[in-house]
Amino acid sequence: MHDTPPSVPDFTQWPSFPFEGDLRVKQLDDPVPVEPPRKGEGLRECTACNAPDDAYIWVGERWRVRAMDRPTGLPMVLILESRTHLDLGDLPNLLAAELGVMTVRLERAIRSLDGVARVHVNRWGDGSAHLHMWFLARPYGRLQLRGTFLSLWDSILPPISEEQWRENLALVAAWLAEFGGRPLAEPPRIQWQAPSSLLAQSAAAAAHAAAAQEETVSVIEAAEEIPEPAVEGTPDADTPGPGADGDVGGGPKIPTLDTSRGAVPSDELATDAGAAASAAASTPSNRSAADSVTAPEDAPEPAGHEHHPVIPAPRSAPTVVTDDGRIPPDVRAPR
């Protein structure tokens, strides 16, 4: 191990890199002989297994989708989880096939939201052993947010409004429910109040937004992605992991799925031709699910598009007839 840290890499000069100024590389620690257990491994409890359905925006027979506790800097950040306590490489063929369908379906649902250009799909898994896939929406037109550092920008940008956030959650949940499962996210309700209370309501909303901005937990700061530091007394390699005999804290036992009898996905992943055609017609089909990690000069330029609002045609004035059956000249219909 060299005493002199390596030089700063070239990507720190990319427009998408969120920091500037004098930077230096941290000294790399020596590798540990045994890694500490993640959540859901060994004797550590699994947060996903203990979470009730009402903590999610959509639930199905074998999959659940949840959001962050509060709005963050991106238009939408969602997490797809399996109900069964399994990691990515442990999925049987049935769940592996369903994961592909659910990934595409959730990406389309998020991309259908207003102001979303692309959806980044990520899986890290160093903090939790329960499978969880991240879906991050990149705002349209924000070229500086393209690529690898989108999760960092989520921690830096001011959070979106809670009203818009809840409305987006309800739209995504309703989209997924078209193919099965149960939507649990509801759109924000309209609060009808007297005009005299609007000023106080605005002040309270501003204070709440300021407090939320200070306490916002982003993707990088999520508990599922914070690895445990190595400590003394770490269980050795002989410690039984999740699903082993005698495991008391590693989540539920891993069920055996018999696919030799022709097991197929449930109603949440099966849809008739009409529902599939409706979903395909309402979403673009030529967009990629995630950006490539490329240099700024190789990044694709988004095609410009304009939104033309629909202007309703003016209504004609009502016809006025006098007592003698004539139409006054000053109230005739406009040409």
mmCIF file of C-alpha atoms in Angstrom:
data_model
loop_
_atom_site.group_PDB
_atom_site.id
_atom_site.type_symbol
_atom_site.label_atom_id
_atom_site.label_comp_id
_atom_site.label_asym_id
_atom_site.label_seq_id
_atom_site.Cartn_x
_atom_site.Cartn_y
_atom_site.Cartn_z
ATOM 1 C CA MET A 1 0.000 0.000 0.000
ATOM 2 C CA HIS A 2 1.471 3.323 -1.068
ATOM 3 C CA ASP A 3 1.657 6.131 1.488
ATOM 4 C CA THR A 4 0.850 8.715 -1.176
ATOM 5 C CA PRO A 5 -2.844 8.760 -2.183
ATOM 6 C CA PRO A 6 -3.512 8.406 -5.910
ATOM 7 C CA SER A 7 -4.286 11.424 -8.038
ATOM 8 C CA VAL A 8 -7.835 12.669 -8.449
ATOM 9 C CA PRO A 9 -9.518 10.896 -11.408
ATOM 10 C CA ASP A 10 -10.704 12.720 -14.508
ATOM 11 C CA PHE A 11 -14.410 12.320 -13.762
ATOM 12 C CA THR A 12 -14.108 15.008 -11.087
ATOM 13 C CA GLN A 13 -13.956 17.455 -14.002
ATOM 14 C CA TRP A 14 -17.181 16.201 -15.578
ATOM 15 C CA PRO A 15 -20.134 18.617 -15.532
ATOM 16 C CA SER A 16 -22.164 15.906 -13.792
ATOM 17 C CA PHE A 17 -19.753 15.696 -10.839
ATOM 18 C CA PRO A 18 -21.512 17.585 -8.015
ATOM 19 C CA PHE A 19 -18.424 18.986 -6.254
ATOM 20 C CA GLU A 20 -15.659 21.386 -7.186
ATOM 21 C CA GLY A 21 -12.574 22.886 -5.621
ATOM 22 C CA ASP A 22 -9.515 21.173 -4.194
ATOM 23 C CA LEU A 23 -10.156 17.458 -3.758
ATOM 24 C CA ARG A 24 -7.969 14.620 -2.563
ATOM 25 C CA VAL A 25 -8.432 10.876 -2.496
ATOM 26 C CA LYS A 26 -8.938 9.166 0.861
ATOM 27 C CA GLN A 27 -6.421 6.640 2.064
ATOM 28 C CA LEU A 28 -7.753 3.140 1.404
ATOM 29 C CA ASP A 29 -8.110 1.030 4.537
ATOM 30 C CA ASP A 30 -6.647 -2.444 4.778
ATOM 31 C CA PRO A 31 -9.085 -5.264 3.955
ATOM 32 C CA VAL A 32 -10.756 -7.004 6.897
ATOM 33 C CA PRO A 33 -10.526 -10.795 7.229
ATOM 34 C CA VAL A 34 -14.280 -11.220 7.819
ATOM 35 C CA GLU A 35 -17.002 -8.793 6.753
ATOM 36 C CA PRO A 36 -19.681 -7.848 9.315
ATOM 37 C CA PRO A 37 -23.205 -9.190 8.741
ATOM 38 C CA ARG A 38 -25.728 -7.059 6.902
ATOM 39 C CA LYS A 39 -29.256 -6.455 8.097
ATOM 40 C CA GLY A 40 -31.072 -9.758 7.782
ATOM 41 C CA GLU A 41 -27.905 -11.817 8.188
ATOM 42 C CA GLY A 42 -26.773 -13.747 11.238
ATOM 43 C CA LEU A 43 -28.584 -12.448 14.323
ATOM 44 C CA ARG A 44 -29.469 -9.068 12.812
ATOM 45 C CA GLU A 45 -33.149 -8.380 12.191
ATOM 46 C CA CYS A 46 -34.440 -7.684 8.698
ATOM 47 C CA THR A 47 -36.215 -4.344 8.347
ATOM 48 C CA ALA A 48 -38.034 -5.369 5.167
ATOM 49 C CA CYS A 49 -39.407 -8.596 6.657
ATOM 50 C CA ASN A 50 -40.764 -6.726 9.692
ATOM 51 C CA ALA A 51 -42.360 -3.875 7.691
ATOM 52 C CA PRO A 52 -46.183 -4.029 7.344
ATOM 53 C CA ASP A 53 -47.932 -3.603 4.016
ATOM 54 C CA ASP A 54 -49.207 -0.131 4.906
ATOM 55 C CA ALA A 55 -45.596 1.116 4.813
ATOM 56 C CA TYR A 56 -45.597 0.587 1.031
ATOM 57 C CA ILE A 57 -47.303 2.376 -1.868
ATOM 58 C CA TRP A 58 -48.185 -0.861 -3.701
ATOM 59 C CA VAL A 59 -48.214 -4.509 -2.601
ATOM 60 C CA GLY A 60 -48.668 -7.771 -4.469
ATOM 61 C CA GLU A 61 -48.427 -11.450 -3.703
ATOM 62 C CA ARG A 62 -44.646 -11.651 -4.033
ATOM 63 C CA TRP A 63 -43.462 -8.031 -4.491
ATOM 64 C CA ARG A 64 -43.823 -4.688 -2.731
ATOM 65 C CA VAL A 65 -42.890 -1.103 -3.678
ATOM 66 C CA ARG A 66 -42.101 1.569 -1.128
ATOM 67 C CA ALA A 67 -40.980 5.187 -1.155
ATOM 68 C CA MET A 68 -38.776 7.314 1.048
ATOM 69 C CA ASP A 69 -40.222 8.740 4.261
ATOM 70 C CA ARG A 70 -40.486 12.223 2.738
ATOM 71 C CA PRO A 71 -39.787 14.025 -0.547
ATOM 72 C CA THR A 72 -36.197 14.246 -1.773
ATOM 73 C CA GLY A 73 -34.466 16.223 -4.506
ATOM 74 C CA LEU A 74 -35.542 13.960 -7.382
ATOM 75 C CA PRO A 75 -39.095 13.722 -8.768
ATOM 76 C CA MET A 76 -39.373 10.115 -7.599
ATOM 77 C CA VAL A 77 -37.282 7.585 -5.678
ATOM 78 C CA LEU A 78 -38.813 4.122 -5.180
ATOM 79 C CA ILE A 79 -37.621 0.733 -3.929
ATOM 80 C CA LEU A 80 -38.795 -2.633 -5.260
ATOM 81 C CA GLU A 81 -38.565 -5.461 -2.712
ATOM 82 C CA SER A 82 -39.376 -9.145 -2.755
ATOM 83 C CA ARG A 83 -41.653 -10.421 -0.011
ATOM 84 C CA THR A 84 -39.448 -13.450 0.571
ATOM 85 C CA HIS A 85 -36.153 -12.904 2.363
ATOM 86 C CA LEU A 86 -33.837 -13.552 -0.584
ATOM 87 C CA ASP A 87 -30.933 -11.732 -2.190
ATOM 88 C CA LEU A 88 -30.554 -11.240 -5.935
ATOM 89 C CA GLY A 89 -28.423 -14.323 -6.574
ATOM 90 C CA ASP A 90 -30.722 -16.513 -4.458
ATOM 91 C CA LEU A 91 -33.899 -15.935 -6.494
ATOM 92 C CA PRO A 92 -35.476 -19.074 -7.986
ATOM 93 C CA ASN A 93 -36.380 -19.015 -11.659
ATOM 94 C CA LEU A 94 -39.962 -17.908 -11.058
ATOM 95 C CA LEU A 95 -39.014 -14.857 -8.965
ATOM 96 C CA ALA A 96 -36.104 -14.064 -11.278
ATOM 97 C CA ALA A 97 -38.499 -13.900 -14.221
ATOM 98 C CA GLU A 98 -40.947 -11.795 -12.235
ATOM 99 C CA LEU A 99 -38.149 -9.417 -11.246
ATOM 100 C CA GLY A 100 -37.580 -8.608 -14.902
ATOM 101 C CA VAL A 101 -41.270 -7.932 -15.484
ATOM 102 C CA MET A 102 -41.597 -5.807 -12.337
ATOM 103 C CA THR A 103 -38.460 -3.811 -13.199
ATOM 104 C CA VAL A 104 -39.776 -2.883 -16.643
ATOM 105 C CA ARG A 105 -43.264 -2.164 -15.310
ATOM 106 C CA LEU A 106 -42.057 0.119 -12.505
ATOM 107 C CA GLU A 107 -39.634 1.923 -14.832
ATOM 108 C CA ARG A 108 -42.485 2.679 -17.229
ATOM 109 C CA ALA A 109 -44.729 3.867 -14.422
ATOM 110 C CA ILE A 110 -42.135 6.339 -13.128
ATOM 111 C CA ARG A 111 -41.203 7.507 -16.633
ATOM 112 C CA SER A 112 -44.855 8.354 -17.302
ATOM 113 C CA LEU A 113 -44.740 11.122 -14.668
ATOM 114 C CA ASP A 114 -44.523 14.732 -15.813
ATOM 115 C CA GLY A 115 -40.999 16.107 -15.927
ATOM 116 C CA VAL A 116 -39.188 12.744 -15.870
ATOM 117 C CA ALA A 117 -36.628 12.113 -18.611
ATOM 118 C CA ARG A 118 -35.021 8.861 -17.510
ATOM 119 C CA VAL A 119 -35.210 6.280 -14.724
ATOM 120 C CA HIS A 120 -31.991 4.909 -13.252
ATOM 121 C CA VAL A 121 -32.178 1.382 -11.795
ATOM 122 C CA ASN A 122 -29.572 0.484 -9.166
ATOM 123 C CA ARG A 123 -28.808 -2.377 -6.834
ATOM 124 C CA TRP A 124 -26.099 -2.140 -4.165
ATOM 125 C CA GLY A 125 -27.101 -4.355 -1.251
ATOM 126 C CA ASP A 126 -24.151 -3.748 1.081
ATOM 127 C CA GLY A 127 -26.412 -2.639 3.930
ATOM 128 C CA SER A 128 -29.247 -5.181 3.771
ATOM 129 C CA ALA A 129 -29.415 -8.823 2.691
ATOM 130 C CA HIS A 130 -33.071 -8.476 1.607
ATOM 131 C CA LEU A 131 -33.330 -7.840 -2.144
ATOM 132 C CA HIS A 132 -34.147 -4.201 -2.888
ATOM 133 C CA MET A 133 -33.819 -2.392 -6.223
ATOM 134 C CA TRP A 134 -33.613 1.411 -6.412
ATOM 135 C CA PHE A 135 -35.489 3.430 -9.057
ATOM 136 C CA LEU A 136 -34.348 7.070 -9.400
ATOM 137 C CA ALA A 137 -36.112 9.517 -11.713
ATOM 138 C CA ARG A 138 -33.933 12.092 -13.481
ATOM 139 C CA PRO A 139 -35.691 15.430 -14.130
ATOM 140 C CA TYR A 140 -36.143 16.350 -17.775
ATOM 141 C CA GLY A 141 -33.722 18.993 -19.047
ATOM 142 C CA ARG A 142 -31.299 18.627 -16.119
ATOM 143 C CA LEU A 143 -28.343 17.483 -18.213
ATOM 144 C CA GLN A 144 -25.947 17.974 -15.315
ATOM 145 C CA LEU A 145 -27.730 15.151 -13.477
ATOM 146 C CA ARG A 146 -27.078 12.553 -16.176
ATOM 147 C CA GLY A 147 -25.048 9.473 -15.407
ATOM 148 C CA THR A 148 -23.380 7.975 -12.387
ATOM 149 C CA PHE A 149 -23.812 10.741 -9.815
ATOM 150 C CA LEU A 150 -27.613 11.034 -9.806
ATOM 151 C CA SER A 151 -27.872 9.491 -6.340
ATOM 152 C CA LEU A 152 -25.449 12.128 -5.019
ATOM 153 C CA TRP A 153 -27.497 14.953 -6.514
ATOM 154 C CA ASP A 154 -30.557 13.560 -4.740
ATOM 155 C CA SER A 155 -28.880 14.494 -1.444
ATOM 156 C CA ILE A 156 -27.953 17.989 -2.666
ATOM 157 C CA LEU A 157 -31.039 19.279 -4.483
ATOM 158 C CA PRO A 158 -33.865 20.861 -2.458
ATOM 159 C CA PRO A 159 -36.796 18.454 -1.968
ATOM 160 C CA ILE A 160 -39.831 18.728 -4.211
ATOM 161 C CA SER A 161 -43.160 19.788 -2.727
ATOM 162 C CA GLU A 162 -44.951 17.185 -0.638
ATOM 163 C CA GLU A 163 -48.157 17.700 -2.609
ATOM 164 C CA GLN A 164 -46.452 16.879 -5.907
ATOM 165 C CA TRP A 165 -44.627 13.981 -4.280
ATOM 166 C CA ARG A 166 -47.822 12.397 -2.964
ATOM 167 C CA GLU A 167 -49.566 12.880 -6.278
ATOM 168 C CA ASN A 168 -46.702 11.132 -8.088
ATOM 169 C CA LEU A 169 -46.822 8.244 -5.608
ATOM 170 C CA ALA A 170 -50.543 7.794 -6.204
ATOM 171 C CA LEU A 171 -50.060 7.801 -9.983
ATOM 172 C CA VAL A 172 -47.351 5.131 -9.841
ATOM 173 C CA ALA A 173 -49.386 2.965 -7.457
ATOM 174 C CA ALA A 174 -52.452 3.211 -9.711
ATOM 175 C CA TRP A 175 -50.343 2.287 -12.752
ATOM 176 C CA LEU A 176 -49.038 -0.862 -11.045
ATOM 177 C CA ALA A 177 -52.520 -1.793 -9.827
ATOM 178 C CA GLU A 178 -53.707 -2.002 -13.445
ATOM 179 C CA PHE A 179 -51.758 -5.272 -13.632
ATOM 180 C CA GLY A 180 -52.762 -6.600 -10.205
ATOM 181 C CA GLY A 181 -51.889 -6.049 -6.583
ATOM 182 C CA ARG A 182 -53.228 -3.343 -4.298
ATOM 183 C CA PRO A 183 -52.423 0.409 -4.427
ATOM 184 C CA LEU A 184 -51.927 2.014 -1.027
ATOM 185 C CA ALA A 185 -50.758 5.533 -1.931
ATOM 186 C CA GLU A 186 -53.494 8.167 -2.144
ATOM 187 C CA PRO A 187 -53.331 11.591 -3.819
ATOM 188 C CA PRO A 188 -53.275 14.684 -1.570
ATOM 189 C CA ARG A 189 -56.672 15.866 -0.418
ATOM 190 C CA ILE A 190 -57.929 19.394 -1.017
ATOM 191 C CA GLN A 191 -58.218 21.292 2.257
ATOM 192 C CA TRP A 192 -61.156 23.709 2.006
ATOM 193 C CA GLN A 193 -60.609 26.567 4.448
ATOM 194 C CA ALA A 194 -61.776 30.122 4.953
ATOM 195 C CA PRO A 195 -59.659 32.819 3.219
ATOM 196 C CA SER A 196 -58.614 34.214 6.595
ATOM 197 C CA SER A 197 -56.746 31.004 7.405
ATOM 198 C CA LEU A 198 -54.789 30.799 4.146
ATOM 199 C CA LEU A 199 -51.963 33.035 5.404
ATOM 200 C CA ALA A 200 -51.429 30.931 8.508
ATOM 201 C CA GLN A 201 -51.602 27.771 6.420
ATOM 202 C CA SER A 202 -48.926 29.093 4.027
ATOM 203 C CA ALA A 203 -46.622 29.988 6.918
ATOM 204 C CA ALA A 204 -47.062 26.548 8.479
ATOM 205 C CA ALA A 205 -46.387 24.857 5.139
ATOM 206 C CA ALA A 206 -43.200 26.883 4.659
ATOM 207 C CA ALA A 207 -41.960 25.958 8.127
ATOM 208 C CA HIS A 208 -42.771 22.303 7.517
ATOM 209 C CA ALA A 209 -40.916 22.347 4.183
ATOM 210 C CA ALA A 210 -37.852 23.919 5.799
ATOM 211 C CA ALA A 211 -37.828 21.284 8.537
ATOM 212 C CA ALA A 212 -38.275 18.497 6.002
ATOM 213 C CA GLN A 213 -35.365 19.798 3.933
ATOM 214 C CA GLU A 214 -33.086 19.634 6.963
ATOM 215 C CA GLU A 215 -34.177 16.067 7.831
ATOM 216 C CA THR A 216 -34.464 14.618 4.324
ATOM 217 C CA VAL A 217 -32.930 11.160 3.979
ATOM 218 C CA SER A 218 -31.680 10.570 0.444
ATOM 219 C CA VAL A 219 -30.610 7.436 -1.395
ATOM 220 C CA ILE A 220 -27.021 7.622 -0.207
ATOM 221 C CA GLU A 221 -28.116 8.154 3.403
ATOM 222 C CA ALA A 222 -30.715 5.363 3.447
ATOM 223 C CA ALA A 223 -30.247 2.764 6.157
ATOM 224 C CA GLU A 224 -30.377 -0.051 3.602
ATOM 225 C CA GLU A 225 -27.229 1.237 1.906
ATOM 226 C CA ILE A 226 -25.066 2.108 4.943
ATOM 227 C CA PRO A 227 -22.635 -0.778 5.500
ATOM 228 C CA GLU A 228 -21.789 -1.740 9.049
ATOM 229 C CA PRO A 229 -18.218 -0.907 10.098
ATOM 230 C CA ALA A 230 -15.937 -3.782 10.928
ATOM 231 C CA VAL A 231 -15.758 -4.350 14.696
ATOM 232 C CA GLU A 232 -14.079 -6.822 16.963
ATOM 233 C CA GLY A 233 -16.020 -9.980 17.608
ATOM 234 C CA THR A 234 -17.375 -10.195 14.067
ATOM 235 C CA PRO A 235 -18.882 -13.638 13.441
ATOM 236 C CA ASP A 236 -16.555 -15.878 11.493
ATOM 237 C CA ALA A 237 -17.291 -17.724 8.307
ATOM 238 C CA ASP A 238 -18.787 -20.677 10.222
ATOM 239 C CA THR A 239 -21.673 -18.575 11.533
ATOM 240 C CA PRO A 240 -24.886 -19.802 9.882
ATOM 241 C CA GLY A 241 -26.443 -17.218 7.567
ATOM 242 C CA PRO A 242 -30.073 -16.574 6.771
ATOM 243 C CA GLY A 243 -32.024 -19.701 6.012
ATOM 244 C CA ALA A 244 -29.565 -22.028 7.762
ATOM 245 C CA ASP A 245 -30.748 -24.475 10.386
ATOM 246 C CA GLY A 246 -30.920 -22.904 13.808
ATOM 247 C CA ASP A 247 -30.992 -19.314 12.503
ATOM 248 C CA VAL A 248 -33.116 -17.222 14.840
ATOM 249 C CA GLY A 249 -32.590 -13.743 13.440
ATOM 250 C CA GLY A 250 -32.101 -14.023 9.717
ATOM 251 C CA GLY A 251 -35.703 -13.622 8.626
ATOM 252 C CA PRO A 252 -38.133 -16.287 7.452
ATOM 253 C CA LYS A 253 -37.037 -19.575 5.995
ATOM 254 C CA ILE A 254 -36.464 -19.617 2.250
ATOM 255 C CA PRO A 255 -39.402 -21.438 0.659
ATOM 256 C CA THR A 256 -38.830 -23.952 -2.088
ATOM 257 C CA LEU A 257 -40.730 -23.127 -5.266
ATOM 258 C CA ASP A 258 -41.573 -26.179 -7.351
ATOM 259 C CA THR A 259 -41.382 -24.952 -10.926
ATOM 260 C CA SER A 260 -41.407 -28.469 -12.392
ATOM 261 C CA ARG A 261 -45.207 -28.507 -12.160
ATOM 262 C CA GLY A 262 -45.604 -25.505 -14.394
ATOM 263 C CA ALA A 263 -45.866 -22.809 -11.749
ATOM 264 C CA VAL A 264 -46.682 -19.457 -13.288
ATOM 265 C CA PRO A 265 -46.871 -15.927 -11.899
ATOM 266 C CA SER A 266 -50.031 -14.862 -10.122
ATOM 267 C CA ASP A 267 -52.594 -12.298 -11.235
ATOM 268 C CA GLU A 268 -50.311 -9.424 -10.274
ATOM 269 C CA LEU A 269 -47.981 -10.306 -13.180
ATOM 270 C CA ALA A 270 -50.552 -11.734 -15.600
ATOM 271 C CA THR A 271 -52.582 -9.360 -17.711
ATOM 272 C CA ASP A 272 -54.908 -9.666 -20.660
ATOM 273 C CA ALA A 273 -54.091 -8.314 -24.092
ATOM 274 C CA GLY A 274 -56.151 -5.195 -23.551
ATOM 275 C CA ALA A 275 -54.295 -4.131 -20.419
ATOM 276 C CA ALA A 276 -50.934 -4.783 -22.047
ATOM 277 C CA ALA A 277 -51.904 -2.778 -25.121
ATOM 278 C CA SER A 278 -53.120 0.077 -22.943
ATOM 279 C CA ALA A 279 -49.846 0.179 -21.006
ATOM 280 C CA ALA A 280 -47.788 0.042 -24.183
ATOM 281 C CA ALA A 281 -49.801 2.815 -25.828
ATOM 282 C CA SER A 282 -49.480 5.159 -22.874
ATOM 283 C CA THR A 283 -45.695 4.903 -22.511
ATOM 284 C CA PRO A 284 -42.757 5.410 -24.886
ATOM 285 C CA SER A 285 -41.096 2.196 -26.004
ATOM 286 C CA ASN A 286 -37.778 3.453 -27.302
ATOM 287 C CA ARG A 287 -36.307 4.901 -24.109
ATOM 288 C CA SER A 288 -33.578 3.129 -22.173
ATOM 289 C CA ALA A 289 -34.033 2.212 -18.506
ATOM 290 C CA ALA A 290 -30.764 3.730 -17.323
ATOM 291 C CA ASP A 291 -28.000 6.031 -18.550
ATOM 292 C CA SER A 292 -24.611 4.676 -19.530
ATOM 293 C CA VAL A 293 -21.549 5.721 -17.592
ATOM 294 C CA THR A 294 -19.817 7.810 -20.262
ATOM 295 C CA ALA A 295 -17.742 10.917 -20.516
ATOM 296 C CA PRO A 296 -19.657 14.195 -20.945
ATOM 297 C CA GLU A 297 -18.705 14.529 -24.606
ATOM 298 C CA ASP A 298 -20.261 11.112 -25.304
ATOM 299 C CA ALA A 299 -23.478 11.816 -23.436
ATOM 300 C CA PRO A 300 -26.552 11.865 -25.688
ATOM 301 C CA GLU A 301 -28.234 15.152 -26.325
ATOM 302 C CA PRO A 302 -31.977 15.012 -25.557
ATOM 303 C CA ALA A 303 -34.267 15.739 -28.454
ATOM 304 C CA GLY A 304 -36.095 19.009 -27.941
ATOM 305 C CA HIS A 305 -39.783 18.825 -27.477
ATOM 306 C CA GLU A 306 -42.371 21.460 -26.857
ATOM 307 C CA HIS A 307 -45.580 21.261 -24.912
ATOM 308 C CA HIS A 308 -48.517 23.047 -26.530
ATOM 309 C CA PRO A 309 -51.359 23.713 -24.089
ATOM 310 C CA VAL A 310 -54.868 23.059 -25.288
ATOM 311 C CA ILE A 311 -56.800 26.354 -25.528
ATOM 312 C CA PRO A 312 -60.568 25.885 -25.337
ATOM 313 C CA ALA A 313 -62.620 27.584 -28.060
ATOM 314 C CA PRO A 314 -64.591 30.631 -26.884
ATOM 315 C CA ARG A 315 -68.236 30.118 -26.353
ATOM 316 C CA SER A 316 -70.712 32.235 -28.301
ATOM 317 C CA ALA A 317 -72.801 34.763 -26.420
ATOM 318 C CA PRO A 318 -76.410 33.758 -25.647
ATOM 319 C CA THR A 319 -79.040 35.048 -28.079
ATOM 320 C CA VAL A 320 -81.210 37.880 -26.703
ATOM 321 C CA VAL A 321 -84.637 38.387 -28.257
ATOM 322 C CA THR A 322 -86.792 41.464 -27.590
ATOM 323 C CA ASP A 323 -90.511 41.402 -26.990
ATOM 324 C CA ASP A 324 -91.252 42.032 -30.696
ATOM 325 C CA GLY A 325 -89.044 39.060 -31.782
ATOM 326 C CA ARG A 326 -85.993 41.033 -33.007
ATOM 327 C CA ILE A 327 -82.315 40.617 -32.059
ATOM 328 C CA PRO A 328 -80.666 43.865 -30.948
ATOM 329 C CA PRO A 329 -77.587 44.688 -33.087
ATOM 330 C CA ASP A 330 -75.270 45.155 -30.082
ATOM 331 C CA VAL A 331 -75.723 41.576 -28.780
ATOM 332 C CA ARG A 332 -75.267 39.614 -31.973
ATOM 333 C CA ALA A 333 -72.936 36.644 -31.829
ATOM 334 C CA PRO A 334 -69.287 37.472 -32.562
ATOM 335 C CA ARG A 335 -67.898 36.431 -35.906
#
